[in-house]
Amino acid sequence: MTGAPRQARVGVVSRTAGTAAPAAASSTDPPAPVDFIRSFAELGSGDVDYAGGKGANLGELTRAGLPVPAGFVVGAPAYAAFCQETGLRGRLDELLAGVDVEDGAALEAASAAARQAVIDASMTKPLREAILGAYRDLAAADGAGGDADVAVAVRSSATAEDTASASFAGMNETFLNTRGADAVIDAVKRCWVSLFGARTIYYRGRRGFSQADMDIAVVVQIQIPSTRAGVMFTEDPSGGERDHLVIEGSFGLGEAVVSGSVSPDRYVVRKSDLTITTRSVRPKELAIEPAEGGGTLTRELSPQESTQPVLQDAEITQLAKLGLAIEEHYGSAQDTEWSFDPDGGVWMLQSRPITTGAGGVDHAPEVVLVRGLGAAPGRASGGVRVLADPHDTAAFHDGDVLVAHMTTPDWVPLMRKAAAIVTDSGGMTCHAAIEIGRAHV
C-alpha cells in the first residue's frame, strides 16, 4: 500500500526523496542520528517495529483520510538508544531473566526492581530536545501557538502490541490531558516504565516474548476533550456475528469504557443495511473528564444524567459508517476507539485487529442465579472467590471462579488462572473483556 510522501522528521536528519544513501560510512564520519520522532503522516501499518501497534495504526488511519487527532510518535529507536546509553538493557536482563511469572510475590518484586531501574536512568539531552521540539510543533499546528501548554494524550505503544497475534490492550500506561513540556517528558518516561509492570511482564512471559529486549514507542496526540467516547467492534466480539457491528459508549473520556469503570450503553448495527438492531441504555454511574490544568477527574453522574442515551441514531449510523470504512481499509475485523468532541465532531482514536475468540453455550441451565452480558460465553465451574484486590494472589487458586466489582489489566495474572470471571461493571469491549475473550476464559 502506498501512502502520502513522508515529511521532514522532527528532531532527526531527513533525506530528500530519491537521493541515494552513501554505500558505506567512513570510520571518521560522525554516527548517524537516531530517528527519534515521526509524525502520524509518516507512519503506516508496516511501521510496527518503529511505532508499535498503536502508533503504526494511527499513522495508517491518518494516511487513509480517517478523522484522527494530530500527533507524533517517540519511536522504539529512541527507547533503544536510551537503554544503550544508560546500560539499562543488561540491568533489566539481570532482574527479569528466569523470573517465575506464576509466583505472585516474585513477579511483583521483579517488576518493582525493573521499574525503579528505568526511573533511575536519565534521558539524554538530544532526545529530550527532540521530544519537546515535536511537542511545540504540534501545539503550533493545532493553533495553540508553539509555546502553549497544549493538552495531549501520551500513550504507550509496544512493538508487539495491537497485532493480529497479540494484544497488550491496556497493559502499558496512558496519560490523558497532559499539559506542558515537563509533564510530557515525564509521561514519556512513565510509559517506558510501564513496560515493566507486573501484568505486562506476566503477559510477555506467558506469550514467550523476551522481557528485557522488547522495545516500546510512545504516542503523543492532541487530547480531544470528549463529551462522549467508547469502543466499536466491527464484528460482535461475543457471538462472532460478522454482519453485526457493536458500539459501546459512555459520557466523558473513553477511559471509563475501556477500563471497565462503567457499564456502557450498547448499540448493535447490522452492517448490510445499517439497521440499528439493539439500543441498550444502561445507568452510567460516573464520567472521567479532563481536569483544569492537566490530568483527569472522575465525576459522579446524577440519576437523570446517568440514564440518558450516549448516542442518537444519526450518530450511531455515523460511527457505523466509519467502522465499515476502517474494516474495508484493513481487510479484517477491527477493534476501534472513538470520541465526540464538544462541537459534535467525531474522531477515531485507535484501530487494532480483533484478537478475541467467540465461544458458545450449548444449553441453558435449569436455574439462573444471575444474568449479564457475556464477554466470552461458555460453561465453567469452580470454587467462588470474591476479591477486591488484584494482588490478593494467595487467596486465589487455579480453576476458581473470580468475582470482582470490575477487572482492569492488573487482574491479568489471576484472570489467566480463573475458570470463569463475573464482574458488576464493564462492557464486552473493555480491555479486560478483550483479554478474557482472547484467553477463552
XYZ file of C-alpha atoms in Angstrom:
441
model
C 0.000 0.000 0.000
C 1.345 3.397 -0.874
C 0.799 6.462 1.262
C 1.453 10.178 1.402
C 5.025 11.363 0.860
C 6.966 11.443 4.079
C 7.580 14.854 5.581
C 10.828 16.016 7.156
C 11.080 14.362 10.551
C 11.141 16.388 13.703
C 14.395 16.144 15.602
C 16.179 13.998 13.015
C 18.113 14.408 9.793
C 15.960 13.571 6.754
C 16.991 12.945 3.170
C 15.226 14.219 0.072
C 13.198 11.527 -1.676
C 15.181 9.815 -4.400
C 18.585 10.772 -3.003
C 20.808 7.733 -2.763
C 22.313 6.851 0.580
C 26.110 6.524 0.753
C 27.295 2.957 0.221
C 29.393 2.927 3.372
C 30.342 5.258 6.174
C 33.913 6.257 6.852
C 35.305 5.431 10.275
C 35.849 9.163 10.723
C 32.243 10.069 9.900
C 30.032 11.077 12.828
C 27.469 8.446 13.877
C 24.153 8.590 12.043
C 21.472 10.431 14.040
C 18.875 8.254 15.725
C 15.403 8.509 14.183
C 13.698 9.667 17.397
C 10.458 11.227 16.138
C 7.963 10.707 13.313
C 4.595 12.354 12.730
C 1.487 10.248 12.109
C 1.617 11.265 8.437
C 4.992 9.498 8.129
C 3.721 6.189 9.515
C 1.676 3.240 8.297
C 0.680 -0.245 9.355
C 4.065 -1.591 8.259
C 5.897 0.535 10.827
C 5.136 -1.544 13.940
C 8.830 -2.091 14.686
C 9.294 1.675 14.849
C 5.979 2.988 16.204
C 4.457 -0.013 17.980
C 0.999 -1.262 17.117
C -0.900 1.781 18.346
C 1.378 4.322 16.648
C 1.516 2.404 13.362
C -2.262 2.089 13.210
C -2.802 5.773 13.993
C -0.479 6.581 11.121
C -2.349 4.173 8.854
C -5.705 5.751 9.758
C -4.300 9.246 9.205
C -2.931 8.393 5.775
C -6.241 6.718 4.869
C -8.038 10.024 5.468
C -9.903 9.000 8.635
C -10.576 11.688 11.283
C -7.611 11.207 13.663
C -6.318 13.856 16.116
C -2.854 15.047 15.077
C 0.190 13.635 16.808
C 3.655 12.137 16.630
C 5.441 9.039 17.856
C 8.567 8.844 20.006
C 9.866 5.782 18.219
C 11.173 2.500 19.560
C 14.705 3.516 18.427
C 14.525 6.351 20.965
C 13.852 3.887 23.780
C 16.580 1.564 22.443
C 19.061 4.453 22.414
C 18.019 5.348 25.958
C 18.741 1.758 27.039
C 22.075 1.647 25.236
C 23.316 4.973 26.565
C 22.408 4.096 30.157
C 23.339 0.398 30.102
C 19.767 -0.343 31.107
C 19.212 -3.430 28.958
C 21.782 -5.538 30.819
C 20.430 -4.484 34.194
C 16.871 -5.378 33.169
C 18.002 -8.768 31.898
C 19.611 -9.490 35.265
C 16.410 -8.549 37.093
C 13.930 -10.381 34.856
C 15.722 -13.408 33.425
C 14.253 -16.563 34.896
C 11.509 -14.856 36.910
C 8.611 -17.239 37.600
C 5.619 -15.224 36.396
C 3.256 -17.633 38.155
C 4.823 -16.730 41.537
C 2.887 -13.595 42.503
C 5.362 -12.360 45.109
C 8.390 -12.919 42.877
C 6.634 -11.244 39.956
C 5.791 -8.140 41.983
C 9.333 -7.886 43.352
C 10.931 -8.224 39.914
C 8.502 -5.673 38.496
C 9.265 -3.124 41.214
C 13.034 -3.505 40.735
C 12.795 -3.215 36.930
C 10.577 -0.149 37.083
C 12.919 1.546 39.530
C 15.867 0.845 37.232
C 14.107 2.681 34.381
C 13.152 5.567 36.670
C 16.747 5.963 37.837
C 18.147 6.147 34.287
C 18.389 9.686 32.853
C 17.052 10.736 29.460
C 19.736 12.310 27.278
C 19.535 15.972 26.255
C 19.238 15.323 22.474
C 16.275 13.003 22.993
C 14.583 15.415 25.391
C 15.048 18.291 22.928
C 13.654 16.212 20.055
C 10.501 15.400 22.014
C 9.988 18.998 23.129
C 10.548 20.293 19.589
C 7.882 17.921 18.275
C 5.519 18.971 21.092
C 5.983 22.669 20.235
C 5.380 21.950 16.547
C 2.225 20.011 17.421
C 0.960 22.921 19.520
C 1.638 25.366 16.690
C -0.126 23.141 14.148
C -3.113 22.901 16.493
C -3.430 26.674 16.509
C -2.440 26.978 20.160
C 0.935 28.639 19.484
C 4.278 26.917 19.726
C 4.811 27.808 23.371
C 1.317 26.937 24.594
C 0.731 24.078 27.026
C -1.492 22.251 24.584
C -3.245 19.207 26.070
C -2.070 15.866 24.717
C -2.674 12.198 25.391
C 0.603 10.331 25.941
C 0.042 6.653 25.134
C 2.321 3.621 25.284
C 2.721 1.651 22.057
C 4.719 -1.560 22.483
C 6.291 -3.143 19.412
C 4.347 -6.391 19.978
C 1.113 -4.522 20.719
C -2.156 -4.448 18.779
C -1.188 -7.012 16.173
C -3.216 -9.961 14.913
C -1.222 -12.392 17.074
C -1.050 -10.415 20.318
C -2.669 -7.521 22.130
C -1.302 -5.650 25.123
C -4.601 -3.739 25.364
C -4.496 -1.510 28.442
C -1.414 -3.168 29.954
C 1.017 -0.328 29.318
C 0.201 3.138 30.606
C -1.644 6.072 29.053
C -1.550 9.600 30.485
C -4.502 11.730 29.432
C -4.748 15.532 29.308
C -1.008 16.024 29.768
C -0.024 19.710 29.619
C 3.371 21.384 29.407
C 6.892 20.410 28.408
C 7.993 18.891 31.706
C 4.771 16.903 32.042
C 5.151 15.487 28.519
C 8.741 14.364 29.168
C 7.674 12.789 32.467
C 4.759 10.981 30.792
C 7.001 9.560 28.054
C 9.367 8.241 30.708
C 6.485 6.724 32.678
C 5.267 4.977 29.533
C 8.700 3.357 29.286
C 8.462 2.400 32.962
C 5.082 0.735 32.362
C 6.750 -1.771 30.042
C 7.776 -3.498 33.286
C 4.518 -3.551 35.197
C 3.723 -6.927 36.743
C 0.782 -7.524 34.408
C 2.932 -6.802 31.338
C 5.830 -8.996 32.500
C 3.319 -11.767 33.155
C 1.770 -11.487 29.701
C 5.147 -11.463 27.955
C 6.217 -14.499 29.959
C 3.082 -16.425 29.041
C 3.381 -15.462 25.381
C 7.080 -16.311 25.158
C 8.256 -12.751 24.473
C 11.655 -11.554 25.640
C 11.491 -9.468 28.818
C 14.471 -7.102 28.511
C 14.772 -6.919 24.726
C 11.259 -5.689 23.862
C 11.154 -2.045 22.806
C 8.373 0.460 23.218
C 7.245 3.553 21.343
C 5.160 6.385 22.760
C 2.305 8.212 21.019
C 1.830 11.934 21.772
C -1.501 13.059 20.369
C -3.796 16.084 20.668
C -6.222 15.412 23.526
C -9.864 15.516 22.449
C -11.978 16.896 25.350
C -14.542 14.185 24.741
C -18.133 14.597 25.793
C -18.851 11.017 24.735
C -16.488 8.216 23.842
C -16.169 4.477 23.652
C -15.285 1.405 21.625
C -16.595 -0.059 18.372
C -16.038 -3.651 17.219
C -16.720 -4.263 13.543
C -17.789 -7.803 14.468
C -19.755 -8.945 17.513
C -16.976 -9.960 19.958
C -19.188 -12.348 21.914
C -21.160 -14.181 19.260
C -18.786 -13.707 16.348
C -21.608 -12.491 14.078
C -19.763 -10.939 11.155
C -22.774 -8.986 9.901
C -23.183 -7.115 13.177
C -21.148 -4.175 14.433
C -21.120 -3.381 18.176
C -20.722 0.105 19.664
C -20.311 0.739 23.388
C -20.059 4.234 24.855
C -20.344 6.461 27.892
C -20.067 10.137 28.815
C -16.694 11.885 29.105
C -13.404 10.317 28.072
C -13.261 6.758 26.755
C -11.179 5.638 29.744
C -14.415 4.898 31.632
C -15.360 2.334 28.971
C -12.005 0.697 28.235
C -11.158 0.412 31.949
C -14.477 -1.246 32.756
C -15.375 1.511 35.256
C -18.923 1.783 33.889
C -21.461 -0.444 32.222
C -21.712 1.443 28.924
C -24.599 1.895 26.544
C -24.583 -0.777 23.855
C -25.735 -0.427 20.276
C -25.720 -3.187 17.631
C -25.872 -2.313 13.927
C -26.499 -4.707 11.063
C -23.704 -3.974 8.630
C -25.552 -4.945 5.447
C -28.118 -2.115 5.694
C -27.040 -0.098 8.817
C -30.202 -1.034 10.682
C -29.823 -0.471 14.441
C -30.969 -3.790 15.891
C -30.174 -3.135 19.562
C -30.292 0.011 21.706
C -29.367 -0.817 25.297
C -29.131 2.266 27.547
C -27.654 1.485 30.943
C -27.068 3.540 34.101
C -23.571 5.017 33.791
C -22.570 5.980 37.326
C -19.571 8.177 36.516
C -17.711 10.111 33.856
C -13.943 10.576 33.559
C -13.245 14.100 32.306
C -10.239 16.364 31.641
C -9.233 18.330 34.742
C -8.320 22.003 34.582
C -4.530 22.301 34.433
C -3.970 18.681 33.412
C -4.878 15.128 34.279
C -8.378 13.783 34.750
C -11.122 13.806 37.346
C -13.971 11.409 37.989
C -17.420 12.957 38.277
C -20.401 11.101 39.698
C -23.413 11.396 37.413
C -26.878 12.209 38.689
C -29.541 9.510 38.257
C -31.134 11.561 35.489
C -27.872 12.124 33.567
C -26.660 8.557 34.030
C -29.680 7.096 32.248
C -29.543 9.415 29.224
C -28.550 7.713 25.969
C -24.983 8.435 24.911
C -25.724 8.405 21.178
C -28.577 9.413 18.918
C -29.480 7.254 15.935
C -27.739 9.538 13.411
C -24.534 9.374 15.464
C -24.744 5.577 15.696
C -25.035 5.407 11.913
C -22.168 7.882 11.501
C -19.910 5.723 13.666
C -21.009 2.543 11.909
C -20.052 4.010 8.519
C -16.606 4.882 9.875
C -16.270 1.369 11.273
C -17.135 -0.174 7.905
C -14.643 2.110 6.142
C -11.886 1.099 8.559
C -12.701 -2.598 8.239
C -12.654 -2.312 4.447
C -9.330 -0.473 4.543
C -7.651 -3.145 6.671
C -9.485 -6.071 5.111
C -10.277 -7.583 8.519
C -12.456 -7.043 11.580
C -11.245 -4.208 13.802
C -11.472 -3.122 17.440
C -11.638 0.687 17.355
C -11.930 3.581 19.794
C -13.987 6.700 19.026
C -14.776 10.099 20.530
C -17.161 13.025 20.043
C -15.824 16.496 20.854
C -17.926 19.325 22.396
C -18.811 20.601 18.901
C -20.163 17.223 17.838
C -17.166 16.280 15.703
C -16.286 12.573 15.639
C -12.721 11.277 15.963
C -11.150 7.859 15.658
C -8.549 7.278 18.359
C -7.374 3.747 17.604
C -7.834 0.643 15.491
C -6.408 -2.817 16.020
C -7.261 -6.342 14.855
C -9.880 -8.161 16.897
C -7.984 -10.844 18.828
C -10.837 -12.295 20.872
C -12.384 -15.674 20.089
C -16.085 -16.369 20.265
C -17.349 -19.192 22.405
C -20.794 -20.637 22.858
C -23.235 -22.286 25.259
C -24.923 -25.472 24.112
C -27.872 -25.250 26.516
C -29.316 -23.008 29.218
C -29.158 -24.071 32.892
C -32.340 -25.028 34.715
C -31.840 -22.408 37.445
C -30.404 -18.936 36.684
C -28.881 -17.156 39.699
C -27.563 -14.071 37.908
C -27.803 -12.644 34.421
C -25.344 -10.495 32.489
C -23.665 -9.815 29.186
C -21.101 -12.426 28.171
C -17.676 -11.251 27.059
C -16.664 -14.824 26.204
C -19.704 -17.106 26.500
C -19.161 -20.682 27.593
C -19.533 -23.056 30.559
C -17.254 -23.425 33.580
C -17.358 -24.438 37.224
C -15.170 -23.923 40.270
C -14.946 -22.516 43.766
C -16.124 -18.912 44.014
C -13.609 -16.302 45.206
C -14.843 -12.728 45.763
C -11.817 -10.407 45.614
C -11.352 -6.640 45.914
C -7.586 -6.512 45.263
C -5.840 -7.991 42.198
C -2.724 -8.546 44.298
C -4.542 -10.921 46.672
C -2.986 -13.900 44.897
C -2.709 -16.134 47.939
C -6.496 -16.367 48.232
C -6.952 -17.500 44.641
C -6.323 -20.950 43.183
C -6.215 -22.368 39.671
C -9.724 -23.123 38.433
C -11.530 -20.761 40.818
C -14.353 -18.509 39.646
C -13.243 -14.893 40.101
C -15.902 -12.439 41.285
C -14.996 -8.735 41.463
C -16.593 -5.318 41.069
C -14.534 -4.703 37.937
C -11.350 -6.053 36.369
C -8.562 -3.966 34.853
C -5.458 -5.406 33.154
C -3.893 -5.501 36.649
C -6.004 -8.613 37.178
C -4.459 -10.489 34.229
C -2.344 -12.930 36.324
C -5.457 -14.026 38.251
C -7.670 -13.955 35.173
C -5.371 -16.435 33.462
C -5.905 -18.885 36.339
C -9.677 -18.437 36.547
C -12.222 -20.911 35.216
C -14.699 -18.030 34.840
C -14.986 -14.348 35.733
C -18.014 -12.388 36.953
C -17.962 -8.590 37.397
C -20.500 -5.940 38.396
C -19.424 -3.322 35.846
C -17.798 -3.083 32.445
C -18.777 -3.878 28.869
C -17.831 -6.582 26.387
C -15.385 -4.195 24.691
C -13.359 -3.084 27.732
C -9.694 -4.080 27.912
C -10.274 -6.800 30.499
C -13.034 -8.356 28.382
C -10.678 -8.412 25.403
C -8.130 -10.311 27.479
C -10.798 -12.725 28.746
C -12.050 -13.392 25.214
C -8.563 -13.930 23.823
C -7.684 -16.323 26.657
C -11.002 -18.178 26.212
C -11.716 -17.862 29.960
